[in-house]
CSV table of C-alpha atoms in Angstrom, one decimal:
chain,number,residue,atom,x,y,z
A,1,UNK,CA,94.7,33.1,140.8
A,2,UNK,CA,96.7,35.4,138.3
A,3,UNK,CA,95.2,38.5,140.2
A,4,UNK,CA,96.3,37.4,143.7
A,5,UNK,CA,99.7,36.8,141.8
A,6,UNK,CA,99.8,40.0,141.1
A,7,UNK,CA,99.0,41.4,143.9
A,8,UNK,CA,101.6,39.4,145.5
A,9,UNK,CA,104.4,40.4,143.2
A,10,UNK,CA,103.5,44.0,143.4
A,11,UNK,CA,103.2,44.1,147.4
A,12,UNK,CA,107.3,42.1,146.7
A,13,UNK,CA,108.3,45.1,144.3
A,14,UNK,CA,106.8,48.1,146.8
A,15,UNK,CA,108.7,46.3,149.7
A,16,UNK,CA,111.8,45.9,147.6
A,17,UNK,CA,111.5,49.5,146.3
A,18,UNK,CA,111.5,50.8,150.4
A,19,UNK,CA,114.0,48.8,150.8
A,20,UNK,CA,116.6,50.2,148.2
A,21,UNK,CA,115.7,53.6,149.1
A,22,UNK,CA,116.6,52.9,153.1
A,23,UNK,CA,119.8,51.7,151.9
A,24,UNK,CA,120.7,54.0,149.0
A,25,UNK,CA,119.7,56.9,152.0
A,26,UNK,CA,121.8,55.4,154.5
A,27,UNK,CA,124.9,54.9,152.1
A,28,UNK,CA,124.5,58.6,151.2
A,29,UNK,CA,124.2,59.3,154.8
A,30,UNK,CA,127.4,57.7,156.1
A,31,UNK,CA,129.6,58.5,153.3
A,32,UNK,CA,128.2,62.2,151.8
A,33,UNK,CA,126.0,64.4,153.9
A,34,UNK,CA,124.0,64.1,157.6
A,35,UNK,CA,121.3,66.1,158.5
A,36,UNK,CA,121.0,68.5,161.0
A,37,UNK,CA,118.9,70.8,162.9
A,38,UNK,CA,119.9,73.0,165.4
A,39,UNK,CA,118.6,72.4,168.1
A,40,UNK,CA,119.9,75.2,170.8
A,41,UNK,CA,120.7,78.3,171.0
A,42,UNK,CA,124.5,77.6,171.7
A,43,UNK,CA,125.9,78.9,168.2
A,44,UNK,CA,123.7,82.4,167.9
A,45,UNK,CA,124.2,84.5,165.9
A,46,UNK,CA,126.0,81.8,163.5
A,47,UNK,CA,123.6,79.3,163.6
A,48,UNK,CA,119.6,80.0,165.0
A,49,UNK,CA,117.6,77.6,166.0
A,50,UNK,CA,115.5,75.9,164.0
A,51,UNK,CA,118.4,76.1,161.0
A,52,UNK,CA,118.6,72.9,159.1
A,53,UNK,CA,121.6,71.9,157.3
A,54,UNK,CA,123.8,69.3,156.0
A,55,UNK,CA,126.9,68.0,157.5
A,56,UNK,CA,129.8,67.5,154.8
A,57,UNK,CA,131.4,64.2,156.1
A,58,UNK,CA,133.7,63.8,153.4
A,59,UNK,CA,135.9,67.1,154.7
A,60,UNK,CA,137.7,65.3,157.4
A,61,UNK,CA,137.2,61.1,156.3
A,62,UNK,CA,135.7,58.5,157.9
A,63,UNK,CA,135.8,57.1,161.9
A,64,UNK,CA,133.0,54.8,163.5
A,65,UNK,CA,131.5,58.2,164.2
A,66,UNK,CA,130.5,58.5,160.5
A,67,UNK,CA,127.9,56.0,160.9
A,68,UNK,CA,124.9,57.0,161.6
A,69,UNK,CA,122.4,57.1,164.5
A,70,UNK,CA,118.9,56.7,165.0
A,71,UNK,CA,117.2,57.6,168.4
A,72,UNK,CA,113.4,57.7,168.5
A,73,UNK,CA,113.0,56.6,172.4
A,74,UNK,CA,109.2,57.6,171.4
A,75,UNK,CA,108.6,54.7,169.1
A,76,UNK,CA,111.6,52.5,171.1
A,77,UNK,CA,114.4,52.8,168.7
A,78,UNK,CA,117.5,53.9,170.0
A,79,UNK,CA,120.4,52.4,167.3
A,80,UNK,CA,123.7,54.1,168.5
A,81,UNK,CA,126.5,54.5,165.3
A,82,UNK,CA,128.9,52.2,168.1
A,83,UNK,CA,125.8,49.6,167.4
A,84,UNK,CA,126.8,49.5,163.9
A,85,UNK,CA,130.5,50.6,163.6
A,86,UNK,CA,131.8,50.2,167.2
A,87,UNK,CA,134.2,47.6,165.8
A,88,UNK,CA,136.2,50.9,164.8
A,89,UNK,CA,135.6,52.9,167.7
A,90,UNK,CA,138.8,53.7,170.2
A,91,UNK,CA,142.0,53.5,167.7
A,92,UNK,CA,141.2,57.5,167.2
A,93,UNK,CA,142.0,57.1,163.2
A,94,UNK,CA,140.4,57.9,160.4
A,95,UNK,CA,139.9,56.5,156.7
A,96,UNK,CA,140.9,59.2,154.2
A,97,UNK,CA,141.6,61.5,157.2
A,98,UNK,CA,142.0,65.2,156.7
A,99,UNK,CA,142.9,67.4,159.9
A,100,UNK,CA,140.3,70.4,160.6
A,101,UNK,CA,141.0,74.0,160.4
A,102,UNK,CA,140.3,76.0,163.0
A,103,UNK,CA,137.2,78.6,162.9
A,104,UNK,CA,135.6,75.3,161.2
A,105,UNK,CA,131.7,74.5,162.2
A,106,UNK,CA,132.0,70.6,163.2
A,107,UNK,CA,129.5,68.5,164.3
A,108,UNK,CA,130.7,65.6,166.5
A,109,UNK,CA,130.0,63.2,168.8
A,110,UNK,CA,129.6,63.8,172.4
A,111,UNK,CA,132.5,61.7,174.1
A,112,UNK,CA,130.4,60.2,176.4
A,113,UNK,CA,126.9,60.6,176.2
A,114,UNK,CA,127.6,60.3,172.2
A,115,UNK,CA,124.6,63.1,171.5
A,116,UNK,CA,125.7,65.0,168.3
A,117,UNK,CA,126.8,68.1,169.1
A,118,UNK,CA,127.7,71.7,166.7
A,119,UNK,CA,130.3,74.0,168.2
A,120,UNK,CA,133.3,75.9,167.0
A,121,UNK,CA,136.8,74.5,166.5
A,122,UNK,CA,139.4,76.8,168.2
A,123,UNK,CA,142.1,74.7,170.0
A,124,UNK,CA,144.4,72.6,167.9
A,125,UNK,CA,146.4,69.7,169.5
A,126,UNK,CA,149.1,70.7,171.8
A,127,UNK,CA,147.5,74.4,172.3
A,128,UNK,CA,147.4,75.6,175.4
A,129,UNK,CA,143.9,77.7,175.5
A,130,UNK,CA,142.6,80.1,178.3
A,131,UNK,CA,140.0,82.3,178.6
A,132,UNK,CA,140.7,85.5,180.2
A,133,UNK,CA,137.9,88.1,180.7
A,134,UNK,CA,136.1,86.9,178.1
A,135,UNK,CA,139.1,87.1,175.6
A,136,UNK,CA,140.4,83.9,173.9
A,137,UNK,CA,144.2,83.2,174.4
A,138,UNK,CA,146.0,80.2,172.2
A,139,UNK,CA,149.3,79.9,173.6
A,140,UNK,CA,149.4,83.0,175.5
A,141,UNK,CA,148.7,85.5,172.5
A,142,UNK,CA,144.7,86.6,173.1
A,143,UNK,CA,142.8,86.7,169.6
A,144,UNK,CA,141.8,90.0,167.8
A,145,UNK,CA,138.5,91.2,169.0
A,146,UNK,CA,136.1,94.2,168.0
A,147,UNK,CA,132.9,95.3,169.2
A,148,UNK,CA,130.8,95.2,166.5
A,149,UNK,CA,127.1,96.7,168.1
A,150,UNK,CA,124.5,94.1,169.7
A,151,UNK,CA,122.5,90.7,168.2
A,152,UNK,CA,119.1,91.5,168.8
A,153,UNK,CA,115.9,88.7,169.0
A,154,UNK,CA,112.5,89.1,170.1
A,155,UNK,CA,112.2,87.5,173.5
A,156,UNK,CA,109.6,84.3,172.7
A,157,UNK,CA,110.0,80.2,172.9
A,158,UNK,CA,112.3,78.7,170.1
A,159,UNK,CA,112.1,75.9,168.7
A,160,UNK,CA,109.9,72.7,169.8
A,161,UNK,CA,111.5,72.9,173.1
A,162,UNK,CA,110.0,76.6,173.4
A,163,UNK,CA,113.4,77.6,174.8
A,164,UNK,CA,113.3,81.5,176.0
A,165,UNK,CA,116.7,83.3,175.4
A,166,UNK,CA,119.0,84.7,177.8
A,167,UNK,CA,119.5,88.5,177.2
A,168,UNK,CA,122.4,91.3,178.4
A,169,UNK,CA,119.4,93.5,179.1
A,170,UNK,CA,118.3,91.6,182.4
A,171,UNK,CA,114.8,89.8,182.3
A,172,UNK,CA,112.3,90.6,179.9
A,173,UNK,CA,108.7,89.7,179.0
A,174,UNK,CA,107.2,88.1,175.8
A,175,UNK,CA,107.6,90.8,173.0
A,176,UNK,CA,110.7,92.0,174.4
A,177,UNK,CA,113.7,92.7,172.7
A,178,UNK,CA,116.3,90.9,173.6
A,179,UNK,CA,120.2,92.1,173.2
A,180,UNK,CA,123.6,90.4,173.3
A,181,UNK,CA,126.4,92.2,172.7
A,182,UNK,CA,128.5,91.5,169.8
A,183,UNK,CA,131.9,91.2,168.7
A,184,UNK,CA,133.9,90.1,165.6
A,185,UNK,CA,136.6,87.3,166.9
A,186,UNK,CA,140.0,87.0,164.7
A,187,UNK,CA,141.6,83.9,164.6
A,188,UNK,CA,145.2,83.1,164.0
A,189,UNK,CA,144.6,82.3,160.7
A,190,UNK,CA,142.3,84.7,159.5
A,191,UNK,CA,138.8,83.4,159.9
A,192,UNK,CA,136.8,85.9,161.4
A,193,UNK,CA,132.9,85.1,163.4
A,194,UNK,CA,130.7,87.1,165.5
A,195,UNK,CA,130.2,85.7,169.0
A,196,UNK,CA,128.1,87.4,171.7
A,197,UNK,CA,128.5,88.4,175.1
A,198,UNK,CA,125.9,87.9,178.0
A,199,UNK,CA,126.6,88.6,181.6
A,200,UNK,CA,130.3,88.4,183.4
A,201,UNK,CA,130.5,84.7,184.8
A,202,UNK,CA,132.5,82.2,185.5
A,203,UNK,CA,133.2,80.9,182.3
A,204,UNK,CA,134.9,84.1,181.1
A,205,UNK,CA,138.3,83.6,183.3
A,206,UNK,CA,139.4,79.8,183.2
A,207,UNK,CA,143.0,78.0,184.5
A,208,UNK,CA,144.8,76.9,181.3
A,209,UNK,CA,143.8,74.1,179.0
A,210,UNK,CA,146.4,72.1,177.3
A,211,UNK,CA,144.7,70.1,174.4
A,212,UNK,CA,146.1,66.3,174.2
A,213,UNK,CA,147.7,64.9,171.0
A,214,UNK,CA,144.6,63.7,168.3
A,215,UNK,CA,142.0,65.6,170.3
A,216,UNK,CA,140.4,69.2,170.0
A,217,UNK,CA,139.0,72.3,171.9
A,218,UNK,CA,135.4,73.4,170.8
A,219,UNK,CA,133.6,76.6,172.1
A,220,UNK,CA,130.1,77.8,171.4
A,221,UNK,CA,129.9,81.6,169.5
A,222,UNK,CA,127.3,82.3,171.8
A,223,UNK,CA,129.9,82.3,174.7
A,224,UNK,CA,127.5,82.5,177.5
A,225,UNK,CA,125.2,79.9,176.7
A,226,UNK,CA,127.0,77.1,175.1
A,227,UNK,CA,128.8,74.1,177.3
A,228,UNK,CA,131.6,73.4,175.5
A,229,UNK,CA,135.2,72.6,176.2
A,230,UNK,CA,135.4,75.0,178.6
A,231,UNK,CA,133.7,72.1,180.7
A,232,UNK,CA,134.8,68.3,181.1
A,233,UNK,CA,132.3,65.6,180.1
A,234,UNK,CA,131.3,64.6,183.4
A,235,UNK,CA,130.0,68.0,184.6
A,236,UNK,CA,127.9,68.5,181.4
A,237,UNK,CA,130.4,69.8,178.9
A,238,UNK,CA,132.4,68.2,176.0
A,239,UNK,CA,136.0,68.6,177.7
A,240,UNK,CA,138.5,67.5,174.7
A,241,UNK,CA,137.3,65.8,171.9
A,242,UNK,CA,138.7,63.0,169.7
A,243,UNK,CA,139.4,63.3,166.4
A,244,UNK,CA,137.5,60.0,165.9
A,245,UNK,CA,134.5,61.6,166.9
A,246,UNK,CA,134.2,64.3,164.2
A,247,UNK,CA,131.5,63.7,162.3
A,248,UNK,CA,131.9,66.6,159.7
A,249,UNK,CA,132.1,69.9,158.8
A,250,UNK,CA,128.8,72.3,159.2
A,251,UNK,CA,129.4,74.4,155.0
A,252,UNK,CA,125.3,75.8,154.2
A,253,UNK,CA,121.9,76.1,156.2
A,254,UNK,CA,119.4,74.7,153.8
A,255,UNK,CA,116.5,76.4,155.0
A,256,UNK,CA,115.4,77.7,158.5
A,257,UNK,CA,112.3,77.8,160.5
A,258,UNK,CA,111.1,80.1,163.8
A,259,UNK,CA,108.4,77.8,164.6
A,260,UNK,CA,107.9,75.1,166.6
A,261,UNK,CA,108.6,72.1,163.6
A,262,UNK,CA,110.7,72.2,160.6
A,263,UNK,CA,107.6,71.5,158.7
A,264,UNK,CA,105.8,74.7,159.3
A,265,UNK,CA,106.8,76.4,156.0
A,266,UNK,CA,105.0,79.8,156.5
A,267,UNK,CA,107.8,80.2,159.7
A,268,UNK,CA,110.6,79.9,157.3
A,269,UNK,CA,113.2,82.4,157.6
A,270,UNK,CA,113.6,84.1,154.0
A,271,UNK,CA,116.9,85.6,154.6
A,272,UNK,CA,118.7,82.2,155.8
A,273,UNK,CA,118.2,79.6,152.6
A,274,UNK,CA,121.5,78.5,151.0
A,275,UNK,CA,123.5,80.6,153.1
A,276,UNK,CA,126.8,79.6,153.8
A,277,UNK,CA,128.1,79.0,157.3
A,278,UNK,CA,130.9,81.2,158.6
């Protein structure tokens, strides 16, 4: 009898013991750092896929958007942060808020489909932004650009979705390389990125956006492959975005693989570990 007892109370304390952890790892995940791995090529040559990082949420304070969500439609779980914390979803208000910077890496929230998105924030409220031949303008001033040579990759699948990228130098075979042409982008206030260049399309000449009060304009820094702002919600970009639905501010890559799973540690990239995000 004293054995099954035992038995009993350890099988109690290894159930307890999970249990903690979930909750000590989901309090750490709301309030500190999210995890993240890129998933597309949108922010090249910024961010690669297969990069993981963390999210800071503490940089810009707390919305419903902070919670977290869990989506495994494989195993039937699909737990969406409004689930949890929609009782704080739509006021567009923040505990502890702090306004972004422009140039930051911010992951948010997908105004509709509420995916988690990664882009780069370059339209404050009230802005008027435009793109013009590929050139930036924020209230009618373009933004500093230099050339700044090409990003080249060997032209393969990526990632678990084996996504092939799109290259300047027309279609190529596997083994290829595979060139963009780059530039260094200046912001108004200083911060400096590379973004690359593609093909002339239509996304490089736009009518004038004007970005509501509490709400932001994101672009990708791979210009040409990233939907973004540049498009509204309902034809497959992000449009505007709330301020509610930042989730937090992209800072280091952790680590960074160029295989097809974050767990295949002989693909790590031994140049990207620790390195700050820019």
């Amino acid at each position: 009898m004293a054995a099954k007892e035992k038995t009993g109370n350890a099988f109690v304390e290894t159930i307890k013991t999970i249990v903690y952890a979930l909750l000590i790892a989901g309090v750490f995940r709301t309030l500190f750092f999210q995890p993240f791995w890129i998933p597309s090529g949108s922010m090249k040559e910024t961010l690669l896929i297969g990069d993981f990082l963390f999210v800071n949420k503490m940089a810009y304070g707390y919305s419903y958007a902070s919670c977290p969500s869990l989506m495994m439609p494989g195993l039937g779980i699909e737990i969406d942060a409004k689930d949890v914390c929609g009782v704080f979803d739509g006021d567009n208000e923040r505990l502890f808020g702090r306004q972004p910077e422009r140039g930051d890496v911010v992951v948010f929230r997908h105004p509709v489909s509420g995916r988690d998105y990664i882009k780069r924030l370059i339209g404050l409220p009230g802005e008027k932004i435009q793109i013009k031949e590929g050139v930036v303008h924020i209230n009618g001033t373009p933004v500093e650009l230099r050339d700044d040579g090409s990003f080249d990759e060997v032209m393969a699948p990526q990632g678990p979705q084996g996504l092939r990228p799109r290259c300047e130098n027309g279609a190529l075979g596997v083994g290829g390389v595979c060139k963009k042409s780059r530039q260094i982008e200046t912001l108004p206030n200083g911060v400096e990125h590379a973004i690359l260049n593609i093909a002339d399309q239509q996304s490089d000449r736009t009518g004038v956006y004007t970005v509501p009060e509490g709400h932001y304009f994101f672009m990708g820094d791979n210009r040409d492959n990233s939907a973004d702002s540049r498009l509204a919600q309902q034809v497959g970009g992000v449009g505007f975005v709330p301020f509610e639905n930042l989730i937090g501010r992209a800072d280091r890559i952790m680590f960074s693989s160029a295989g097809r799973s974050m767990l295949y540690f002989w693909t790590w990239r031994s140049d990207r570990f620790f390195k700050a995000v820019r």
